mmCIF file of C-alpha atoms and ligand atoms in Angstrom:
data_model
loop_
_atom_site.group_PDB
_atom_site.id
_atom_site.type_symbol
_atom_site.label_atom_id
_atom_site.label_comp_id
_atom_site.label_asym_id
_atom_site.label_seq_id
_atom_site.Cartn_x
_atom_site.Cartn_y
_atom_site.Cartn_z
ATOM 1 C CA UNK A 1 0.000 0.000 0.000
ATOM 2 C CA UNK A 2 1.647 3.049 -0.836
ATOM 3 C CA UNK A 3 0.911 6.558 1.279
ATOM 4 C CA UNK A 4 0.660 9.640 -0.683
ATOM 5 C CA UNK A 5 0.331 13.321 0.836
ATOM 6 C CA UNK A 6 1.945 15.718 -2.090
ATOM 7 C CA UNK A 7 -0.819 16.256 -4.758
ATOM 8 C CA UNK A 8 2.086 16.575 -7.701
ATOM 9 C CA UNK A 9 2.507 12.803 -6.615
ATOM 10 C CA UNK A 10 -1.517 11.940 -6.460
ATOM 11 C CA UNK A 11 -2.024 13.287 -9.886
ATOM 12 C CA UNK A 12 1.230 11.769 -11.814
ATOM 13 C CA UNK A 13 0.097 8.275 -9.899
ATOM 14 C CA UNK A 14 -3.538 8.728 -11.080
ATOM 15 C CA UNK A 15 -2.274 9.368 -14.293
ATOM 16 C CA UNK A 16 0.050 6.607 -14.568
ATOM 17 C CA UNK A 17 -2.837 4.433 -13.719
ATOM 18 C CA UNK A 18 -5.255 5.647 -16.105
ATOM 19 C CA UNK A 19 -2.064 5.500 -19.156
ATOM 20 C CA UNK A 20 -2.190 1.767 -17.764
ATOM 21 C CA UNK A 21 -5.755 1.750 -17.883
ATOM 22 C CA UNK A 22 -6.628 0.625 -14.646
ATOM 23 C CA UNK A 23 -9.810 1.845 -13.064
ATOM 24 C CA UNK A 24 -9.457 3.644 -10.540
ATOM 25 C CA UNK A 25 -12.013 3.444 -7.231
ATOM 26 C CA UNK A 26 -12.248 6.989 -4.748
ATOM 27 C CA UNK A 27 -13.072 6.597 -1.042
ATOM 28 C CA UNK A 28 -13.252 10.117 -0.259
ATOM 29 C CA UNK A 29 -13.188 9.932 4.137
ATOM 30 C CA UNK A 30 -11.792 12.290 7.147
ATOM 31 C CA UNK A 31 -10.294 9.423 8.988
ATOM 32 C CA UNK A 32 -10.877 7.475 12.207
ATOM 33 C CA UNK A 33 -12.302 4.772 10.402
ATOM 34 C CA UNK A 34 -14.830 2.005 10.882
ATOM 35 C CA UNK A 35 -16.301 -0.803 9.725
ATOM 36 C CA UNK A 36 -18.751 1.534 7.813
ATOM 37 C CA UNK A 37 -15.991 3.091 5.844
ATOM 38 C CA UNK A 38 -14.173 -0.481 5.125
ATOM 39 C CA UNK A 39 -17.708 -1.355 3.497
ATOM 40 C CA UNK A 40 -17.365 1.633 1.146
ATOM 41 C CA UNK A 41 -13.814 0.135 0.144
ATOM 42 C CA UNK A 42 -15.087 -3.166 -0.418
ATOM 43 C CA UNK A 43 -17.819 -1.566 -2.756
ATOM 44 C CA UNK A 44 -15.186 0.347 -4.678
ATOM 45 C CA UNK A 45 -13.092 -2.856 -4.809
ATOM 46 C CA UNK A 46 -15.998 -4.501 -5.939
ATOM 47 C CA UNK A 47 -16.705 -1.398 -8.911
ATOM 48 C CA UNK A 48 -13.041 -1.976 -10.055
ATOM 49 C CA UNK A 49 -11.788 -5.165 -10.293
ATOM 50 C CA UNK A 50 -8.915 -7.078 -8.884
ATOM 51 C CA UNK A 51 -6.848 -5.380 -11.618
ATOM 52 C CA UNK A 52 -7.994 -1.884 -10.651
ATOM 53 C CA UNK A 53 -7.201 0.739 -8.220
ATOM 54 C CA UNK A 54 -8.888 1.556 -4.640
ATOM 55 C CA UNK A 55 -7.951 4.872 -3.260
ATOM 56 C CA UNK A 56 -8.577 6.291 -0.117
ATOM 57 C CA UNK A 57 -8.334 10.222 1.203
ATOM 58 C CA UNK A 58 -8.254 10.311 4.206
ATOM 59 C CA UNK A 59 -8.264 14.136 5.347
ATOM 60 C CA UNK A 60 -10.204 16.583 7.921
ATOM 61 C CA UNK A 61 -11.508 19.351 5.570
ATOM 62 C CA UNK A 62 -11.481 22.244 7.156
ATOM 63 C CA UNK A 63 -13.702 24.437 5.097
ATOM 64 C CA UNK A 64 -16.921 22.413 5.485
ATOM 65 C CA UNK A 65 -17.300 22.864 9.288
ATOM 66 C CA UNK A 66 -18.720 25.631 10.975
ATOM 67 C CA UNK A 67 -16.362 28.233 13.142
ATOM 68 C CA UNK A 68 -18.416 26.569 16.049
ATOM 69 C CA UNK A 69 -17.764 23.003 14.988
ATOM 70 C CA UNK A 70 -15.701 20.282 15.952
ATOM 71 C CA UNK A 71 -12.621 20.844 13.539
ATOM 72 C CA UNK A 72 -9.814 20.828 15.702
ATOM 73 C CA UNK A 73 -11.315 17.691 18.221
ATOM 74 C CA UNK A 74 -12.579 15.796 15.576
ATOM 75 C CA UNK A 75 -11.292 12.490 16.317
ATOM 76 C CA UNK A 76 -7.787 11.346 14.559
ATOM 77 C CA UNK A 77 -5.842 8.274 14.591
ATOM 78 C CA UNK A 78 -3.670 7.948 11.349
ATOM 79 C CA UNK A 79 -1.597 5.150 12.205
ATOM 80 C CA UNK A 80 -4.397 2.879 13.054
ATOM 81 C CA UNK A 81 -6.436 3.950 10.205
ATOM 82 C CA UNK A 82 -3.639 3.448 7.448
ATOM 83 C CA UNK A 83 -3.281 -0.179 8.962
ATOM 84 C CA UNK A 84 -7.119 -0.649 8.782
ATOM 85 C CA UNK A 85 -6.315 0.555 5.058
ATOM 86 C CA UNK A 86 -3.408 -1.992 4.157
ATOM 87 C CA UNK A 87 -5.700 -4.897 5.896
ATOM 88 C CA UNK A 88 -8.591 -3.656 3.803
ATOM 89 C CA UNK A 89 -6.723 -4.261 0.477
ATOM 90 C CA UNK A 90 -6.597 -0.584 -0.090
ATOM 91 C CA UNK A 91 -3.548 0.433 -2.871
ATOM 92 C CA UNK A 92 -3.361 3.940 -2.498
ATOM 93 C CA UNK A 93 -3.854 6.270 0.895
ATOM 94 C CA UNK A 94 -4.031 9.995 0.076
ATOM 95 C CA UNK A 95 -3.311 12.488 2.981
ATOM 96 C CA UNK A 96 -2.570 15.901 2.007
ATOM 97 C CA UNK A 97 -2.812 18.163 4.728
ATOM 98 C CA UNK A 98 -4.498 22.140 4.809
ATOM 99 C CA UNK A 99 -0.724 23.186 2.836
ATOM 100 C CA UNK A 100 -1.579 21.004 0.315
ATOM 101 C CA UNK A 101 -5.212 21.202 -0.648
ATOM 102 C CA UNK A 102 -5.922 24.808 0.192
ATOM 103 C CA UNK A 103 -2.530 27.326 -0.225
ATOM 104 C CA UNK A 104 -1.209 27.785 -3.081
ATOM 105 C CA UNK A 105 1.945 26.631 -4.258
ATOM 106 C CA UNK A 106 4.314 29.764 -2.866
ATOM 107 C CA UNK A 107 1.484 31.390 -1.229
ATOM 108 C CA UNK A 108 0.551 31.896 2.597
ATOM 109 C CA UNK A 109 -2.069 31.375 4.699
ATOM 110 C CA UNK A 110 -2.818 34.899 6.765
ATOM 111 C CA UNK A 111 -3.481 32.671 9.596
ATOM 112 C CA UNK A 112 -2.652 28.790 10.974
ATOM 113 C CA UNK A 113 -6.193 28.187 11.511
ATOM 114 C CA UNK A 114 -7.343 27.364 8.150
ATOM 115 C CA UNK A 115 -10.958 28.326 8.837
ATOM 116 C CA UNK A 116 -10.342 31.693 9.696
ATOM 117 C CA UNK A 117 -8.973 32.036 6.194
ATOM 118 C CA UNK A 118 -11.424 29.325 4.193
ATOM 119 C CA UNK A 119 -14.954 28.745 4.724
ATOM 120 C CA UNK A 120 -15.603 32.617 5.473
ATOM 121 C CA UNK A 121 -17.434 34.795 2.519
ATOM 122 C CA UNK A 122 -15.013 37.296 3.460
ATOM 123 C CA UNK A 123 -12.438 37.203 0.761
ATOM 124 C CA UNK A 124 -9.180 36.998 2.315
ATOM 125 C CA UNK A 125 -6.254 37.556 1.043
ATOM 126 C CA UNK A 126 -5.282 33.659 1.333
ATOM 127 C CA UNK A 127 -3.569 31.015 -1.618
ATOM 128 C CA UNK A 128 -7.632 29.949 -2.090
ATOM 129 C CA UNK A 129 -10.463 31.316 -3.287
ATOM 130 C CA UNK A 130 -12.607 29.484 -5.508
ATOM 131 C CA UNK A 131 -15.486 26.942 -4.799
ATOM 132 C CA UNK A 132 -17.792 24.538 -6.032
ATOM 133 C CA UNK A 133 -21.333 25.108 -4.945
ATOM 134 C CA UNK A 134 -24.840 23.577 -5.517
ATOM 135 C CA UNK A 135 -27.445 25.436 -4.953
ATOM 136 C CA UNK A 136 -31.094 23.702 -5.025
ATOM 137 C CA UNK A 137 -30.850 20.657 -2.967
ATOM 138 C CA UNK A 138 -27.961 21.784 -0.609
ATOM 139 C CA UNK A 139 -30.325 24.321 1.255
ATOM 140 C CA UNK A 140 -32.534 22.139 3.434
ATOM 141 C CA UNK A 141 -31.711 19.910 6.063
ATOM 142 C CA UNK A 142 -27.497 19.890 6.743
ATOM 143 C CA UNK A 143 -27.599 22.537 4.384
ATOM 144 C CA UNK A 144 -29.659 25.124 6.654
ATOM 145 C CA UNK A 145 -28.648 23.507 9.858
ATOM 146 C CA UNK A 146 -24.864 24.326 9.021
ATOM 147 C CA UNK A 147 -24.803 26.796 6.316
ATOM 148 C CA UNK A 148 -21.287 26.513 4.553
ATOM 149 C CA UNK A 149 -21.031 22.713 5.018
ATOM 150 C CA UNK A 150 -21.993 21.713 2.010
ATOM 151 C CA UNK A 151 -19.858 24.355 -0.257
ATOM 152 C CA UNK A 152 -17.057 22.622 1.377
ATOM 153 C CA UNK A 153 -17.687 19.131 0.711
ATOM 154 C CA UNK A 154 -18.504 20.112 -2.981
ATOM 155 C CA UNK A 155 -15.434 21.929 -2.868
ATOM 156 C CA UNK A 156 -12.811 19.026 -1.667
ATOM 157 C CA UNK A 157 -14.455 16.481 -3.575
ATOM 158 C CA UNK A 158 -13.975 18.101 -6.898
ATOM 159 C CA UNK A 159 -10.456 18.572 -5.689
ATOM 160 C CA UNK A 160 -10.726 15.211 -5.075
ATOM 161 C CA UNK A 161 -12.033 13.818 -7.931
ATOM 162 C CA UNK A 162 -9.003 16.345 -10.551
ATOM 163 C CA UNK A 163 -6.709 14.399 -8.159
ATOM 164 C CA UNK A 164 -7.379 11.429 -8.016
ATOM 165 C CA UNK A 165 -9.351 10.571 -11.333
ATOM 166 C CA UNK A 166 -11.740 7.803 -10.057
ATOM 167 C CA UNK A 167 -13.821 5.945 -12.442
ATOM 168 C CA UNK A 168 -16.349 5.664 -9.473
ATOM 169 C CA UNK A 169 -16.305 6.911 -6.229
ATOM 170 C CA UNK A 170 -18.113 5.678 -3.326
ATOM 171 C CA UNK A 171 -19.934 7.695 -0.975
ATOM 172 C CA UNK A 172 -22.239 6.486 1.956
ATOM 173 C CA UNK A 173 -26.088 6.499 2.465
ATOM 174 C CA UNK A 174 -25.227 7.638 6.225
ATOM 175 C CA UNK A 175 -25.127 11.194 4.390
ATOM 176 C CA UNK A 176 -27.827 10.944 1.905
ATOM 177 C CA UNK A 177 -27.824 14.602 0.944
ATOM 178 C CA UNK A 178 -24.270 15.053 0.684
ATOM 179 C CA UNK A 179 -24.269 11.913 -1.975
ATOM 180 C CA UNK A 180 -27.216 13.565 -3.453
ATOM 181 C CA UNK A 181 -25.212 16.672 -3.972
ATOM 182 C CA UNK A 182 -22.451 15.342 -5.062
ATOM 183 C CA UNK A 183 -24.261 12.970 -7.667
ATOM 184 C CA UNK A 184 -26.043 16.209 -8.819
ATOM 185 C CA UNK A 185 -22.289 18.356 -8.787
ATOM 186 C CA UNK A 186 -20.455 15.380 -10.974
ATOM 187 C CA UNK A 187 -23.811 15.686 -13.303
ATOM 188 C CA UNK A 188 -23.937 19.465 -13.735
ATOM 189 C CA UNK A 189 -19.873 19.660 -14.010
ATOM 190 C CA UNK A 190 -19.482 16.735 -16.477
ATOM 191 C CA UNK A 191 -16.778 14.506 -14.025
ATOM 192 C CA UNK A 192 -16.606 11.204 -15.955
ATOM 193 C CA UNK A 193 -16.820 9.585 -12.521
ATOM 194 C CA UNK A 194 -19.588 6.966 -11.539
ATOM 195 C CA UNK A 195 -21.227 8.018 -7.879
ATOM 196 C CA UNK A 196 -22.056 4.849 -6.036
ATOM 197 C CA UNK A 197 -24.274 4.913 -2.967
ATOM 198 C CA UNK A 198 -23.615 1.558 -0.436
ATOM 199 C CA UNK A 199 -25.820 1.095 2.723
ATOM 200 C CA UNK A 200 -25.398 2.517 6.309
ATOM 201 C CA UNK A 201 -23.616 0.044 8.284
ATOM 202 C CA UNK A 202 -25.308 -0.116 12.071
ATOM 203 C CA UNK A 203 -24.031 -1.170 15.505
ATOM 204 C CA UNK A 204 -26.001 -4.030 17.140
ATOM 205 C CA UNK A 205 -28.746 -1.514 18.538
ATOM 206 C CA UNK A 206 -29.505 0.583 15.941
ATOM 207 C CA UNK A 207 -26.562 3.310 15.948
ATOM 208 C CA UNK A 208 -25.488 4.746 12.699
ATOM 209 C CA UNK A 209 -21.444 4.450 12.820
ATOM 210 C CA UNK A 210 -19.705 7.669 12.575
ATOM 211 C CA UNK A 211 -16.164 8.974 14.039
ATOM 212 C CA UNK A 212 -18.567 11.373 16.261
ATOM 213 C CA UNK A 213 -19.358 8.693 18.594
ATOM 214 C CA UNK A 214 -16.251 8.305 20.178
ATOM 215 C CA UNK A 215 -17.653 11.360 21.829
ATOM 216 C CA UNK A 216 -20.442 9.538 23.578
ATOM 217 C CA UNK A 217 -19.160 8.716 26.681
ATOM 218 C CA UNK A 218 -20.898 7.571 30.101
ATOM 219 C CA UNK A 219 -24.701 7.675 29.368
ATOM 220 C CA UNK A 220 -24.971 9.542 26.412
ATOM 221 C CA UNK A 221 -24.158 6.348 24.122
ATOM 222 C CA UNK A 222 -27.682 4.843 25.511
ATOM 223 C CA UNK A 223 -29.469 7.730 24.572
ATOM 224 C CA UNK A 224 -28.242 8.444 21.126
ATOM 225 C CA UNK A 225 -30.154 4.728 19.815
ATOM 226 C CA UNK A 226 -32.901 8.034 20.119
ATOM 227 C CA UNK A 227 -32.245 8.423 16.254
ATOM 228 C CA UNK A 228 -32.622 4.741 14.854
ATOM 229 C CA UNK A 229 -35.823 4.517 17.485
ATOM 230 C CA UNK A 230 -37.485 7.421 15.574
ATOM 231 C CA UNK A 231 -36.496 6.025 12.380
ATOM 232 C CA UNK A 232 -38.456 2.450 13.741
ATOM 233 C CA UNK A 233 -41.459 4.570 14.646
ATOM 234 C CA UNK A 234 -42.048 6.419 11.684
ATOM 235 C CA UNK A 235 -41.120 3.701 9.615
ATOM 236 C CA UNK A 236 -43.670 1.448 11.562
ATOM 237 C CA UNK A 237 -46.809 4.409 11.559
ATOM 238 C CA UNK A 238 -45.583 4.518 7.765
ATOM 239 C CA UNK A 239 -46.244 0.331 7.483
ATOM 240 C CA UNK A 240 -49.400 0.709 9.676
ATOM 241 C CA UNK A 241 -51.409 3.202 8.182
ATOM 242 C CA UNK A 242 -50.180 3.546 4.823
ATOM 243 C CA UNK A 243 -50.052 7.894 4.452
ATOM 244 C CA UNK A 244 -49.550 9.601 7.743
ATOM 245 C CA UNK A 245 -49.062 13.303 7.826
ATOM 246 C CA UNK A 246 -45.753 14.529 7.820
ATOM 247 C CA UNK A 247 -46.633 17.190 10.556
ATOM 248 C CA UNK A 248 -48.396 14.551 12.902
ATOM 249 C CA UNK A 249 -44.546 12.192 12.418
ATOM 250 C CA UNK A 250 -42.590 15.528 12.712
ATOM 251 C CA UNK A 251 -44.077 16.090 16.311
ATOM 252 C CA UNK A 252 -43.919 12.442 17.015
ATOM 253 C CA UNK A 253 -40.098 12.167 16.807
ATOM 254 C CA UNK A 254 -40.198 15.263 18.636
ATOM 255 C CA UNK A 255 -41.346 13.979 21.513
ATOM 256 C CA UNK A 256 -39.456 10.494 21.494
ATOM 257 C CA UNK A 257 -35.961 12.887 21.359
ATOM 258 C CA UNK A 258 -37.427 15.078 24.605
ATOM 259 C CA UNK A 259 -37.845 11.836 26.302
ATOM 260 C CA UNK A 260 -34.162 11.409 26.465
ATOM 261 C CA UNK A 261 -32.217 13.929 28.970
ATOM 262 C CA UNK A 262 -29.563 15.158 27.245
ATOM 263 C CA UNK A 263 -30.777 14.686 23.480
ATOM 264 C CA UNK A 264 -32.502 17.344 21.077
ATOM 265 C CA UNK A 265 -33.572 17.576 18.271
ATOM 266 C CA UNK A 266 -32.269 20.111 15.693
ATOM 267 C CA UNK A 267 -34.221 18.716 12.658
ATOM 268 C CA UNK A 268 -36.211 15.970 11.243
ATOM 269 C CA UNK A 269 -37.912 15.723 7.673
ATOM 270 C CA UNK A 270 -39.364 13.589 5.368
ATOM 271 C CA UNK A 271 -38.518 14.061 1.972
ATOM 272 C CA UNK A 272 -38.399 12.939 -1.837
ATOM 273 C CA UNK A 273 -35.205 10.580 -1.559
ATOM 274 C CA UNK A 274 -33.888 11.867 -5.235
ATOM 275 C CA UNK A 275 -35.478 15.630 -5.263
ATOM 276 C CA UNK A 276 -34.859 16.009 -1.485
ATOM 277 C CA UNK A 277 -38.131 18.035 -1.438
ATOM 278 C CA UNK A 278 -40.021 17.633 1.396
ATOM 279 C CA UNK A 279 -43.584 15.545 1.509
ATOM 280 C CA UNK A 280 -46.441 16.596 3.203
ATOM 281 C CA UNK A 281 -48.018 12.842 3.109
ATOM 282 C CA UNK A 282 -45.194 10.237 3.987
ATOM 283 C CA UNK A 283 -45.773 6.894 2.461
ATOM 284 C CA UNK A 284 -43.821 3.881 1.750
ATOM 285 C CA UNK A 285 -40.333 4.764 -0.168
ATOM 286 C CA UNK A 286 -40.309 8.500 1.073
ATOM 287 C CA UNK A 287 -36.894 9.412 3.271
ATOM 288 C CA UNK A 288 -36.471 10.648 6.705
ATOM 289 C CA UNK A 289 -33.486 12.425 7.894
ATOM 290 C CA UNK A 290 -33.081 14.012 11.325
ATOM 291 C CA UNK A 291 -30.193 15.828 13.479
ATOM 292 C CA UNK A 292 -30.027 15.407 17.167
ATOM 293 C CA UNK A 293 -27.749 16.712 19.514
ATOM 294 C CA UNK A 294 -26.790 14.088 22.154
ATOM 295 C CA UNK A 295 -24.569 15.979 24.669
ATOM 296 C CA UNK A 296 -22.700 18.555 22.902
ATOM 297 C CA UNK A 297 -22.325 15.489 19.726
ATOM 298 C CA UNK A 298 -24.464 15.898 16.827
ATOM 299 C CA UNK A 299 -25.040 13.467 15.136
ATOM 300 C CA UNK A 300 -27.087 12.410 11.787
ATOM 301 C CA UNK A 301 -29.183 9.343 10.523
ATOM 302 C CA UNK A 302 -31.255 8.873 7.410
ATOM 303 C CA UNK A 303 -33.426 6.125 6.080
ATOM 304 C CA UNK A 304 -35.961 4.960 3.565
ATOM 305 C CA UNK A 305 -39.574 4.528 5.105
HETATM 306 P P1 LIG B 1 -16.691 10.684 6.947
HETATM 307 O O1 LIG B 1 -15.329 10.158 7.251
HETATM 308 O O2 LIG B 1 -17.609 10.716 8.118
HETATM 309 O O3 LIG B 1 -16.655 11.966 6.165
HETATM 310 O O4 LIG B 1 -17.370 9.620 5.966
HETATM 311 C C1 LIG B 1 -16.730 9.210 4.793
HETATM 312 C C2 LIG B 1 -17.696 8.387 3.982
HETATM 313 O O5 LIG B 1 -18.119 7.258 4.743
HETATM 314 C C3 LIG B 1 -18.962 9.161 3.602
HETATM 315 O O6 LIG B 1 -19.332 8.833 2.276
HETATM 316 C C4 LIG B 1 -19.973 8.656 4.605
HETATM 317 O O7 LIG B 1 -21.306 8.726 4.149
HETATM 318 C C5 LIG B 1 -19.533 7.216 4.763
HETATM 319 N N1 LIG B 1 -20.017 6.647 6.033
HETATM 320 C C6 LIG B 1 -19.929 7.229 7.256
HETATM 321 N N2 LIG B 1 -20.539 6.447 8.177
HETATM 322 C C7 LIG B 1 -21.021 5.367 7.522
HETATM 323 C C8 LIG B 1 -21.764 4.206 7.911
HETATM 324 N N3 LIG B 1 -22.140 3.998 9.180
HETATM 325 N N4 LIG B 1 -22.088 3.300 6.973
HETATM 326 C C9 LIG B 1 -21.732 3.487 5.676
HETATM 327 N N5 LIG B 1 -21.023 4.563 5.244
HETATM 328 C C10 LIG B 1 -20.679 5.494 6.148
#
């Protein structure tokens, strides 16, 4: 498995490959990995071939959090993560760091926090200043929740996708409106790259995994199964009576989240899964996505009804 941070190196790799014409598989993560993001790998090894190429970036991007996020205590463990790679059959690990991917070459940052100079709509005088951004479905949901987040993940996956080349990249349903968006982005920009979607791997109770909940210590890991239960509910008032209101489900889950002590909820919706437009009537094969704080954790879960 070879380990890659200079993007000179990414790109003359990629292109190497692609003269050799291998396919080439993207699993675009930031890190502290788990069995959810080794499923995404296995997809992308599946997409390619034993003759083709499985990438994986593995980098905390610092222009899609919010200056009140959790950017410089989101979880990182490199070492273990690159040997979860080489286990998972992975042949490329790409780890550029804020240098890299956001200053140009020569340039200067005006400061060493990266998101005082990215991410703002102030323009800065920094190495950076262009972005990628959708604009229909990135505006509900995450999108209004956490206002630049999604300008920066369309931003470092197009990065992403010039540096790496992928055939097909892999993205996860955990964030089914960021793989919307990005489906929609490679669309609208013409990337030759195929966007595939794999399932949301669960621990034993019903917890989406994510790197956040490494945060949920004591009793706050009990309460977070909050999310999955409201998913169950809705999912079984859905099965039961065929069309329920949107409104009625919307103050449902409401009150299943108060019932927890240190959980609440920032937003849940049911929604078109391709459009992402809301539905007033939920019915069999609509979406629900909802955001609940858990402690000071947020954390995210999505599923078909
Ligand atoms: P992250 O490192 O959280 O940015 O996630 C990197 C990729 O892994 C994204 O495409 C996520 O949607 C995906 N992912 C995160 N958690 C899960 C999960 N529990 N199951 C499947 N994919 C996931």
């Amino acid at each position: 498995m070879q380990r890659v941070a200079s993007i000179a190196a990414m790109q003359r790799l990629a292109r190497q490959w692609q003269r050799a014409g291998k396919h080439i598989g993207l699993v675009p993560t930031m890190g502290y990995l788990h069995a959810g993001h080794l499923s995404l790998v296995k997809r992308a090894r599946q997409a390619v071939g034993k003759n083709g190429v499985v990438a994986v970036s593995i980098y905390v991007n610092p222009v899609q959090f919010g200056p009140k996020e959790d950017f410089s205590k989101y979880p990182r463990d490199l070492k273990r993560d690159l040997k979860l790679c080489r286990d998972a059959g992975v042949d490329v690990v790409f780890v550029p760091d804020d240098r890299e991917m956001y200053e140009r070459r020569g340039g200067s940052l005006s400061s060493p926090d990266p998101r005082k100079n990215l991410g703002s709509t102030e323009s800065r005088p920094t190495g950076f200043s262009t972005y990628v951004v959708e604009e229909r479905l990135s505006r509900t949901m995450e999108g209004a929740a956490r206002p630049t987040h999604f300008r920066g993940v369309t931003t470092v996956v197009a990065k992403l996708f010039n540096l790496v080349l992928p055939d097909v990249a892999v993205f996860g349903a955990k964030d089914w409106q960021q793989a919307t968006i990005i489906r929609r982005m490679a669309a609208d920009l013409n990337f030759p790259v195929r966007i595939l979607v794999a399932p949301t791997l669960r621990e034993r109770d019903g917890l989406a995994m994510s790197s956040r909940n490494k945060y949920l210590t004591g009793g706050l890991r009990a309460q977070a199964t909050v999310l999955w239960c409201s998913i169950q509910m809705a999912r079984a008032t859905v099965k039961k009576l065929k069309a329920f209101p949107a409104a009625g489900l919307k103050t449902a889950v409401k009150k299943l989240v108060a019932c927890e002590p240190d959980a609440r909820l920032d937003y849940v919706e049911f929604f078109d899964p391709d459009t992402l437009l809301p539905v007033s009537k939920v019915k069999r094969g609509a979406h629900m996505a909802l955001a609940v704080f858990v402690g000071k954790t947020r954390l995210i879960d999505n599923a078909r009804l």
